[in-house]
Structure formats: structure tokens, C-alpha cells
Amino acid sequence: MIATAAEARALFRAGTVAATSGWVPGRTQVNLIAVPADWAYDMLLYAQRNPKPCPVLDVTDPGGTGTILAHDTDLRTDFPAYRVWRDGELAEERTDVVDLWGDDLVAFLVGCSFTFEADLAAAGIPLRHNEQGRNVPMYVTTRQCRPAGRLHGPLVVSMRPIPADRVAEATALSARMPGVHGAPVHTGDPEALGIDDLDRPDFGDPVRAEPGDVPVFWACGVTPQAALMASRPPFAITHAPGHMLITDVPDADYRVG
Amino acid sequence: MIATAAEARALFRAGTVAATSGWVPGRTQVNLIAVPADWAYDMLLYAQRNPKPCPVLDVTDPGGTGTILAHDTDLRTDFPAYRVWRDGELAEERTDVVDLWGDDLVAFLVGCSFTFEADLAAAGIPLRHNEQGRNVPMYVTTRQCRPAGRLHGPLVVSMRPIPADRVAEATALSARMPGVHGAPVHTGDPEALGIDDLDRPDFGDPVRAEPGDVPVFWACGVTPQAALMASRPPFAITHAPGHMLITDVPDADYRVG
């Protein structure tokens, strides 16, 4: 039984691989995107111009391996799984990236919708992917982000089937957390986002909707990965979708008002 | 009588100089800080690391003179007054900066506490600086911001005397607007922030407190100017404190939840 964020990080550092939705309830989880310093301004500006999918919670100095978000963390080992990108192509997936973390690499830690899931669960709103033991499904949409420098790409969304009579409440609860994607970007019709088949997500697992559920879409921290694929920087490291760093920061810190 | 943001901008473009608190209620006002492209990453990172004083609402491309926040605006003319900085020293104050706006200048537009003043006023909370026809008082504190690259400097705060029985409400109303400084950083004792004399603000005008008022301090968008003074980049342009750009964006857009 994993009780604390530090324990979870130690487990992942030792090589365990797992999707982290539902892990260590109450502690904020974050996405990773690390790029060469030469690309850091474009990435930070891309995030500023697209705050819903890219809420940046911390940025390292070049070569740095720690973060203010988690005590004694090594960003090169403490995510359950990493993806390595070369020229915009997925080159490999790994459980650590110690040997690839150069002195000029700048890491961006980006908020994750898992943060508001705790509030949804506390309100009794069912989370189907957790009930079904799956990673949350994520989709590349036809909606383009606002470009920044050399970076451009589509919006990626996560989807949760929500009972129709709880959609308003799920919206209000997530809206209170703008630092971790905030309110849904879209509710209902997947086709309006260019999603043809909910059963074939681009990342994560398909999730079964229960009768009366409506698909609700939130901006997703995998959006920077889609920008990498579209914009092809020479090198980048990200987390594997759904496999996040569990920080020490209470989710409540991102609740506004 | 100025009714719209566009009318106000036209007036300032034509040379009028005025502190803008209370102008065009309901439209968001913004601070300006423009630096050479070589300093843009440090500034954007400084803002990311200090989001309460530096909530960035838009960033131009190098040399750009417009913004998504206001239709048909020229950032070189549409603020009522500008400050020009050389090596961290205030070099001059002007009503336009057309001839100084080089091709490599990157402009940051930063949220302003005037945005939540509309909500305070609507709730019947008195704004003493407006009652007294003065610019809001601003103070350099002894609290340091988190540094970023070559940029470091103290937190600057704005102060409003608020009746003691309305402080809680003023706090809650501003907390709903994290994009424009959010909740107060400090309430009550000025000495804890290193402010010796409320009657001698570092920027803006002194404001008379009424009996029963408590000084309430919000993070202030002049903070980047204090970073310029401390960190001495070769060149920068800012607005003159209290003399903001009035955008077309409704204040309500920055209200969360």
C-alpha cells in the first residue's frame, strides 16, 4: 500500500511502471516536457499562449534535475515511464533517462487533470476509467493551439464519461482549478473536436461509458507532446501519457476562491 | 465622457496623460514591460516563477506592436505614459515610444489589480484612492521574488485601505481572479513587508485611510520594474505606474468558478 508521494516516487525510481490516476489521492500529479535550452523560450511561450492545455507549474534551470514541487526528487527517474523524442518522432520508451539528461535540458512540469479528479470523486461523481482500472483516454483534436516561435500543434484532450445530471457539478468543480486545466473545453459531441471514434483514443485506454453518461473533454497536458510531433525539435523527453510525477503539493493548493 | 476602451486608447494615443484607475469600468487594464529578445526568456520565466505579481496575459513576437487583448492597438502609443530604462536606471518618461520600439523588442502585458476593483466597487466596498482622485499607492517590499536567469528583485505591492468589516469580502472577491494578482499577499501590519511609512509610497500617490480602515496589500504588476532596477538589463520600456493600457477584454473573463 503506497501512502505517500515520496513512497510512490521511490517505487517508480526503482523501476515500477504504472499509470498513476488515482494514486496518492490529494497530491498533485504533473506532466513532463524537457527540451534543449535553445527551445525553452518557444515552449514557455507556447504554454503562456495556451494556458488551458499547458499550465506550467515549474521550470528547471538548464540541466537541473529537481523541482520545488517535490522534495528530494530526481526528474530523470521518478516518473514511472518516459518517452524520448528525436526530430519529432518517438524514439524509445524507458523507465529512466539518467544518461540522456544533458546540461542544457530545461524541464517543464505541467499541471494534470488528475488533480481535480480528487474533487470529483469526493463529490461522488464516478470516474469510469478508475472504476475500470484503465488509463484515462486522450484524443488529438482538430483544434489548433496558438503557435509560439517554432512550436505549433493541435489541442489534446482527456475524456471522462460523466452522468448527464452531474456534468454541471463536474464543470463547476474543475473550473475552480485553472492551474490544472480548469473547466472542460467541450461537452458532448466528439465530432465537433474531430474525434471519430471514442473507442480508439490516441493515448491511454478506451473507457466504457455507462448508460446516461455524456463525454466531457478537458484540455490535456499531453498537448506539448503533440506540438513536438508537429514541430520536430531535434530532441525532447516527456513522460509517457498517464504516467505522471506525483508531487508533494496538495491538490487544494490549486483550488481558487 | 469616455465610454469605450477604444475611445480611451485613442485619447491616450493623441497625448492625454492620466492615471487609469476607474476608467472604462468592466474592461481589463494591463501593465507593460518590454525587453530585448535576448532577455525575453528570463522575463517570461520570472513571471512563471512569480505568478502573483506577474500574471502574463499576452506576449508579443519580437518587434510586434499589437496584442490579442485589444483591437487595433498600437502598444507604442496607447498607454497614457511610458518609462524608458537604460541599464536599470529610469532614463525618461514619455507619452509615446514609437522611435524606441526596435525590431527585437518583446512586450509582456501583465494583469492589473484594477481589474478586481470593479468587483469590489460593485459590492459596495469603498476604494479610497478613487474617492480621493488619486493613483493607487504602491510600495517596494523587503520580500524577494524567486529569481530567474539574470532577473531578480523585490515584490512590489499596491495598497488599499479597506473597512475592517469588509476585508474578508474584498479578499474573497479578489481571490476569484488569480489572473490579475488574486487574493491579497498581506493584510494589516505594513512593517512586516518592510514598509515604514504608508504616506510615502514608492510609486503612485499617498491615500488617506478612513477611521476603521485596514491596509490591504496586493501583489502589483510594477514588480517587473523593480526587477529591472535591481537586475539592470541594457534597455527596457514600461508603462508609468498607474497609467495602464485599457484592453477590450471584459474583467469577467478573469473571474474563475
XYZ file of C-alpha atoms in Angstrom:
514
model
C 0.000 0.000 0.000
C 1.542 3.289 -1.136
C 0.637 6.020 1.330
C 2.791 8.995 0.396
C 4.035 10.745 -2.698
C 7.643 10.100 -1.639
C 6.932 6.368 -1.410
C 5.366 6.362 -4.854
C 8.353 8.206 -6.320
C 10.747 5.737 -4.683
C 8.825 2.857 -6.214
C 8.959 4.384 -9.690
C 12.635 5.234 -9.203
C 13.209 1.541 -8.540
C 11.634 0.642 -11.875
C 7.905 0.078 -11.294
C 5.749 1.123 -14.252
C 2.113 2.156 -13.695
C -0.442 4.677 -14.854
C -0.859 6.994 -11.862
C -4.524 8.071 -11.975
C -5.935 7.522 -8.500
C -2.501 7.184 -6.856
C -1.855 9.082 -3.593
C -5.166 10.973 -3.575
C -4.780 14.622 -2.680
C -1.286 15.115 -4.119
C -0.852 16.956 -7.411
C 0.485 14.993 -10.371
C 2.397 16.631 -13.211
C 3.297 16.098 -16.860
C 6.886 16.427 -18.112
C 8.294 18.039 -21.211
C 12.046 18.615 -21.375
C 13.678 20.359 -24.337
C 17.116 21.794 -25.164
C 17.638 25.317 -23.753
C 17.519 26.685 -27.300
C 13.839 25.610 -27.445
C 12.889 26.627 -23.914
C 11.581 30.088 -24.772
C 9.354 28.714 -27.510
C 7.981 26.112 -25.095
C 7.371 28.582 -22.281
C 5.677 30.981 -24.693
C 3.596 28.140 -26.168
C 2.441 27.389 -22.635
C 1.656 31.053 -21.923
C -0.397 31.268 -25.105
C -2.206 28.008 -24.413
C -2.722 28.026 -20.652
C -5.631 25.582 -20.579
C -3.687 22.618 -22.004
C -0.266 23.798 -20.746
C -0.498 25.153 -17.170
C 3.196 25.321 -16.224
C 3.731 24.671 -12.514
C 7.548 24.718 -12.512
C 10.512 25.129 -14.874
C 14.036 23.911 -14.098
C 17.233 25.746 -14.843
C 19.237 24.079 -17.665
C 20.439 20.655 -16.579
C 18.522 20.796 -13.294
C 17.036 17.544 -12.018
C 14.942 18.761 -9.065
C 11.768 20.796 -8.629
C 10.164 22.927 -5.934
C 7.072 20.737 -6.294
C 8.570 17.628 -4.693
C 11.211 17.129 -2.008
C 14.356 15.218 -2.969
C 13.088 14.276 -6.399
C 15.135 13.266 -9.396
C 13.152 14.154 -12.504
C 15.233 11.664 -14.515
C 13.998 8.625 -12.565
C 10.838 9.439 -10.609
C 8.250 9.290 -13.394
C 7.007 5.719 -13.956
C 7.802 5.904 -17.688
C 9.402 8.289 -20.162
C 9.296 8.892 -23.864
C 12.341 10.017 -25.827
C 11.742 12.067 -28.975
C 14.183 12.698 -31.825
C 13.203 15.080 -34.611
C 9.573 14.820 -33.555
C 9.497 11.018 -33.730
C 9.014 8.765 -30.721
C 12.434 7.087 -30.468
C 12.022 4.965 -27.363
C 10.133 4.476 -24.117
C 12.084 3.962 -20.875
C 11.796 3.853 -17.098
C 14.641 6.325 -16.549
C 16.542 8.880 -18.627
C 19.608 9.486 -16.469
C 22.077 9.075 -19.338
C 20.086 11.343 -21.692
C 19.623 14.330 -19.380
C 22.137 16.809 -20.787
C 23.398 20.012 -19.172
C 21.295 22.148 -21.478
C 17.979 20.364 -20.947
C 15.158 22.508 -19.495
C 12.244 20.626 -17.913
C 8.683 21.939 -17.800
C 6.302 20.441 -15.245
C 2.723 20.889 -16.399
C -0.483 20.512 -14.385
C -2.637 17.431 -14.858
C -6.366 16.839 -14.772
C -5.842 14.058 -12.228
C -5.649 16.920 -9.707
C -9.331 17.782 -9.966
C -10.345 14.115 -10.136
C -9.975 14.010 -6.351
C -12.610 16.746 -6.032
C -14.913 14.947 -8.477
C -14.532 11.680 -6.565
C -15.102 13.436 -3.234
C -18.390 14.780 -4.633
C -19.440 11.255 -5.587
C -19.037 11.793 -9.332
C -17.992 8.444 -10.846
C -14.647 8.235 -12.678
C -15.173 5.430 -15.180
C -11.500 4.913 -16.032
C -10.675 4.332 -12.388
C -13.698 2.016 -11.922
C -12.497 0.029 -14.945
C -8.813 0.051 -13.940
C -7.735 1.898 -17.051
C -5.649 4.906 -18.036
C -7.764 7.947 -18.960
C -8.403 8.149 -22.737
C -6.806 11.078 -24.603
C -7.511 12.341 -28.114
C -5.761 14.607 -30.604
C -8.365 17.148 -31.757
C -8.712 19.202 -34.930
C -8.489 22.385 -32.836
C -5.105 24.108 -33.247
C -3.248 25.739 -30.382
C -1.947 29.281 -30.714
C 1.600 28.885 -32.152
C 4.728 30.285 -30.461
C 8.017 30.631 -32.297
C 8.782 27.287 -33.928
C 6.125 25.409 -31.955
C 2.655 24.638 -33.249
C 0.270 21.750 -32.931
C -3.223 20.554 -32.057
C -5.044 20.590 -28.743
C -5.096 17.204 -26.981
C -7.996 16.455 -24.629
C -8.713 13.876 -21.955
C -12.241 12.455 -21.812
C -14.335 11.303 -18.884
C -17.850 9.908 -19.293
C -19.954 11.753 -16.704
C -23.612 11.067 -15.800
C -25.671 13.762 -17.520
C -27.092 15.043 -14.246
C -23.595 15.522 -12.770
C -22.000 17.360 -15.737
C -22.778 20.807 -14.309
C -21.178 19.911 -10.985
C -18.103 18.336 -12.620
C -17.753 21.526 -14.664
C -18.005 23.795 -11.633
C -15.576 21.729 -9.540
C -12.911 21.637 -12.249
C -13.436 25.327 -13.106
C -12.163 26.175 -9.605
C -8.767 24.756 -10.608
C -7.461 26.798 -13.560
C -3.863 25.783 -12.734
C -4.620 22.178 -13.663
C -6.651 22.641 -16.896
C -9.758 24.140 -15.284
C -13.235 23.827 -16.804
C -13.938 21.433 -19.686
C -13.145 22.739 -23.157
C -16.027 20.802 -24.646
C -19.013 18.751 -23.503
C -20.953 16.252 -25.598
C -20.418 15.845 -29.342
C -16.943 14.326 -30.013
C -17.215 15.024 -33.747
C -17.050 18.769 -33.149
C -13.482 18.164 -31.923
C -12.727 15.887 -34.882
C -12.864 12.729 -32.761
C -14.372 9.979 -34.938
C -14.336 7.081 -32.520
C -14.175 7.375 -28.728
C -13.153 3.711 -28.587
C -9.863 4.487 -30.304
C -8.048 7.103 -28.199
C -4.703 8.438 -29.420
C -3.198 7.944 -25.941
C -4.341 5.978 -22.895
C -7.078 3.333 -22.903
C -10.637 3.218 -24.217
C -13.169 3.561 -21.407
C -16.731 2.239 -21.408
C -19.477 4.807 -20.831
C -22.419 3.757 -18.669
C -25.989 4.420 -19.844
C -26.806 8.096 -19.373
C -23.153 9.201 -19.436
C -22.057 12.190 -21.535
C -18.455 12.509 -22.783
C -16.784 15.530 -21.182
C -13.467 16.796 -22.571
C -10.747 18.623 -20.659
C -7.598 20.208 -22.094
C -4.739 17.747 -21.564
C -1.082 18.089 -20.592
C -0.123 15.744 -23.432
C -0.714 18.729 -25.747
C 3.021 19.665 -25.684
C 3.838 16.145 -26.931
C 1.561 16.747 -29.912
C 3.459 20.007 -30.515
C 6.721 18.040 -30.533
C 5.306 15.653 -33.113
C 4.131 18.566 -35.291
C 7.118 20.891 -34.816
C 10.022 18.411 -34.677
C 12.630 19.832 -32.300
C 15.819 17.742 -32.513
C 15.428 16.215 -29.052
C 12.937 16.053 -26.203
C 11.993 13.909 -23.227
C 8.434 13.590 -21.923
C 6.554 11.369 -19.518
C 4.560 8.507 -21.028
C 0.889 9.596 -21.159
C -0.889 8.840 -17.893
C 2.408 8.048 -16.133
C 2.941 11.171 -14.062
C 5.228 12.510 -11.363
C 3.409 12.552 -8.028
C 4.423 15.760 -6.243
C 4.170 16.783 -2.603
C 1.844 19.707 -3.386
C -1.701 19.291 -2.031
C -4.334 19.423 -4.773
C -6.074 22.022 -2.634
C -3.256 24.482 -3.393
C -4.630 24.750 -6.942
C -8.188 25.436 -5.831
C -9.148 29.079 -6.355
C -11.642 31.116 -4.323
C -17.183 61.244 -21.286
C -15.125 58.232 -22.320
C -17.435 55.274 -22.873
C -15.295 52.596 -24.518
C -11.808 51.178 -24.231
C -11.138 52.117 -27.870
C -12.058 55.739 -27.141
C -9.746 55.797 -24.136
C -6.885 54.359 -26.181
C -7.475 56.961 -28.914
C -7.323 59.718 -26.330
C -4.037 58.434 -24.898
C -2.669 57.945 -28.412
C -3.376 61.626 -29.014
C -1.275 62.573 -26.000
C -3.573 62.707 -22.967
C -1.851 61.629 -19.739
C -3.930 60.219 -16.868
C -3.825 57.509 -14.215
C -6.404 54.994 -15.407
C -7.886 53.547 -12.199
C -11.665 53.755 -12.557
C -11.553 54.329 -16.333
C -13.929 52.292 -18.526
C -15.273 50.074 -15.749
C -15.502 46.417 -16.715
C -12.553 46.391 -19.142
C -9.269 44.823 -18.092
C -6.247 47.089 -17.758
C -2.689 45.833 -18.212
C 0.888 46.688 -17.253
C 3.679 46.820 -19.847
C 7.218 45.543 -19.725
C 9.171 45.369 -22.985
C 12.714 43.984 -23.126
C 15.189 42.965 -25.852
C 14.559 39.435 -27.200
C 17.763 38.296 -25.515
C 16.081 38.983 -22.132
C 12.636 37.655 -23.027
C 13.151 34.137 -21.680
C 14.387 35.436 -18.341
C 11.366 37.741 -18.109
C 8.851 35.038 -19.043
C 10.448 32.639 -16.563
C 10.478 35.345 -13.865
C 6.759 35.751 -14.464
C 6.148 31.982 -14.334
C 8.027 31.770 -11.033
C 6.236 34.775 -9.568
C 2.694 34.465 -10.890
C 1.027 36.600 -8.219
C 2.868 39.831 -9.084
C 3.458 38.911 -12.751
C 0.361 37.314 -14.302
C 1.239 37.469 -18.025
C -1.849 37.946 -20.193
C -0.082 38.287 -23.559
C 3.409 38.337 -25.078
C 4.225 39.858 -28.472
C 6.552 38.416 -31.063
C 9.795 40.464 -31.383
C 9.037 43.929 -32.773
C 5.281 43.356 -32.628
C 3.124 46.353 -31.716
C -0.321 44.743 -31.337
C -1.974 42.375 -28.869
C -4.859 39.918 -28.853
C -6.192 41.796 -25.817
C -7.226 44.949 -27.713
C -8.410 45.521 -31.259
C -6.321 47.801 -33.464
C -3.991 48.824 -30.681
C -0.512 50.236 -31.025
C 1.405 49.346 -27.863
C 3.878 52.166 -28.606
C 1.270 54.926 -28.239
C -1.829 53.678 -26.418
C -0.592 53.732 -22.840
C -1.047 57.182 -21.239
C 2.627 57.324 -20.211
C 5.801 55.269 -20.606
C 9.074 54.895 -18.787
C 12.333 54.210 -20.627
C 15.041 52.311 -18.749
C 18.736 52.119 -19.597
C 20.997 49.823 -17.545
C 18.352 49.662 -14.845
C 18.069 53.442 -14.464
C 14.966 55.435 -15.304
C 16.151 57.430 -18.338
C 12.985 59.303 -19.316
C 9.213 59.390 -19.147
C 7.220 59.897 -22.359
C 3.750 59.725 -23.876
C 4.841 57.535 -26.781
C 7.806 55.317 -27.623
C 7.393 54.905 -31.393
C 11.009 55.738 -32.195
C 12.402 53.438 -29.468
C 10.468 50.272 -30.328
C 13.136 48.145 -32.031
C 12.627 45.003 -34.098
C 13.898 42.814 -31.292
C 11.715 44.221 -28.517
C 9.366 41.711 -26.848
C 6.419 43.171 -24.913
C 4.820 41.494 -21.906
C 1.316 42.572 -20.915
C 0.708 41.832 -17.253
C -2.592 41.765 -15.376
C -3.504 44.627 -13.049
C -5.356 44.838 -9.753
C -7.639 47.484 -11.250
C -9.469 44.503 -12.778
C -10.854 43.307 -9.469
C -11.552 46.855 -8.280
C -14.720 46.743 -10.384
C -15.932 43.754 -8.383
C -15.033 45.464 -5.099
C -16.876 48.611 -6.148
C -19.896 46.612 -7.309
C -20.049 45.031 -3.839
C -20.051 48.478 -2.263
C -16.525 48.232 -0.884
C -15.065 51.773 -0.888
C -11.920 52.436 -2.959
C -10.269 55.327 -1.146
C -7.848 56.254 -3.957
C -10.741 56.679 -6.361
C -12.796 58.646 -3.791
C -9.787 60.940 -3.291
C -8.972 61.231 -7.002
C -5.525 59.688 -6.602
C -3.391 56.978 -8.165
C -3.245 53.804 -6.061
C -0.186 53.767 -3.723
C 2.496 51.155 -4.431
C 5.392 50.041 -2.236
C 8.633 48.133 -2.742
C 8.713 45.426 -0.043
C 11.555 43.547 1.630
C 10.152 40.285 0.252
C 12.262 38.923 -2.622
C 10.763 37.322 -5.715
C 12.033 33.942 -6.915
C 14.894 34.781 -9.343
C 15.002 33.614 -12.975
C 18.178 33.715 -15.045
C 19.620 37.225 -14.748
C 16.448 38.681 -13.203
C 15.903 39.176 -9.500
C 14.211 41.785 -7.375
C 11.712 42.576 -4.643
C 7.953 42.152 -4.590
C 6.015 45.379 -5.179
C 2.533 45.680 -3.690
C -0.420 48.004 -4.151
C -2.322 49.047 -1.017
C -5.981 49.795 -0.492
C -7.393 50.871 2.888
C -10.465 48.652 3.399
C -13.021 48.917 6.230
C -12.185 46.138 8.695
C -15.591 44.522 8.325
C -15.213 44.280 4.525
C -11.684 42.812 4.403
C -12.947 39.230 4.215
C -15.224 40.061 1.298
C -12.517 42.026 -0.545
C -10.221 39.032 -0.079
C -12.761 36.562 -1.426
C -13.708 38.720 -4.419
C -10.090 39.251 -5.487
C -9.193 35.591 -4.837
C -11.608 34.660 -7.641
C -9.295 36.469 -10.091
C -5.878 34.762 -9.977
C -5.052 36.087 -13.472
C -4.961 39.637 -12.151
C -2.999 39.174 -8.884
C -5.711 37.279 -6.980
C -6.025 37.339 -3.205
C -4.046 39.812 -1.064
C -0.478 38.828 -0.203
C -0.723 40.564 3.151
C -3.325 42.231 5.354
C -2.645 44.651 8.186
C 0.858 45.343 9.507
C 2.892 47.252 6.860
C 6.136 46.765 8.820
C 6.079 43.024 8.169
C 6.591 43.909 4.491
C 9.304 46.419 5.335
C 7.041 49.419 4.661
C 7.964 52.126 7.159
C 5.541 54.845 6.169
C 2.315 54.333 4.226
C 2.276 58.070 3.463
C 5.407 57.734 1.334
C 4.673 55.194 -1.398
C 7.435 54.289 -3.854
C 5.015 54.694 -6.770
C 1.603 56.341 -7.099
C 0.064 58.696 -4.524
C -0.435 58.546 -0.766
C -4.051 57.766 0.108
C -5.850 58.740 3.313
C -7.348 55.879 5.317
C -10.723 56.496 6.945
C -11.293 55.555 10.602
C -11.672 51.776 10.897
C -9.817 51.056 7.645
C -7.154 48.332 7.483
C -4.339 48.444 4.893
C -4.657 45.508 2.482
C -1.767 44.669 0.142
C -1.999 43.007 -3.247
C 0.889 41.833 -5.457
C 1.486 44.536 -8.069
C 2.355 44.496 -11.765
C 5.048 47.105 -11.135
C 7.130 44.232 -9.691
C 8.891 43.672 -13.060
C 10.003 47.329 -12.988
C 11.638 46.683 -9.628
C 13.376 43.677 -11.209
C 14.713 45.975 -13.951
C 16.070 48.364 -11.352
C 17.753 45.507 -9.474
C 18.968 43.473 -12.464
C 19.932 46.199 -14.927
C 19.193 44.910 -18.421
C 20.631 47.328 -21.014
C 17.240 48.573 -22.199
C 13.557 48.303 -21.343
C 10.285 50.145 -21.778
C 7.464 50.016 -19.238
C 4.235 51.890 -18.590
C 4.346 54.611 -15.939
C 2.880 53.161 -12.726
C -0.909 53.527 -12.645
C -1.010 54.536 -16.324
C -2.269 51.358 -17.952
C -3.448 50.100 -21.319
C -7.217 49.651 -21.290
C -7.970 46.456 -23.215
C -11.194 45.183 -24.770
C -11.276 42.103 -22.532
C -14.147 42.075 -20.022
C -12.948 41.849 -16.415
C -15.366 38.939 -16.049
C -13.126 36.831 -18.317
C -10.606 36.655 -15.459
C -13.178 35.555 -12.899
C -12.770 31.883 -12.030
C -15.524 29.499 -10.938
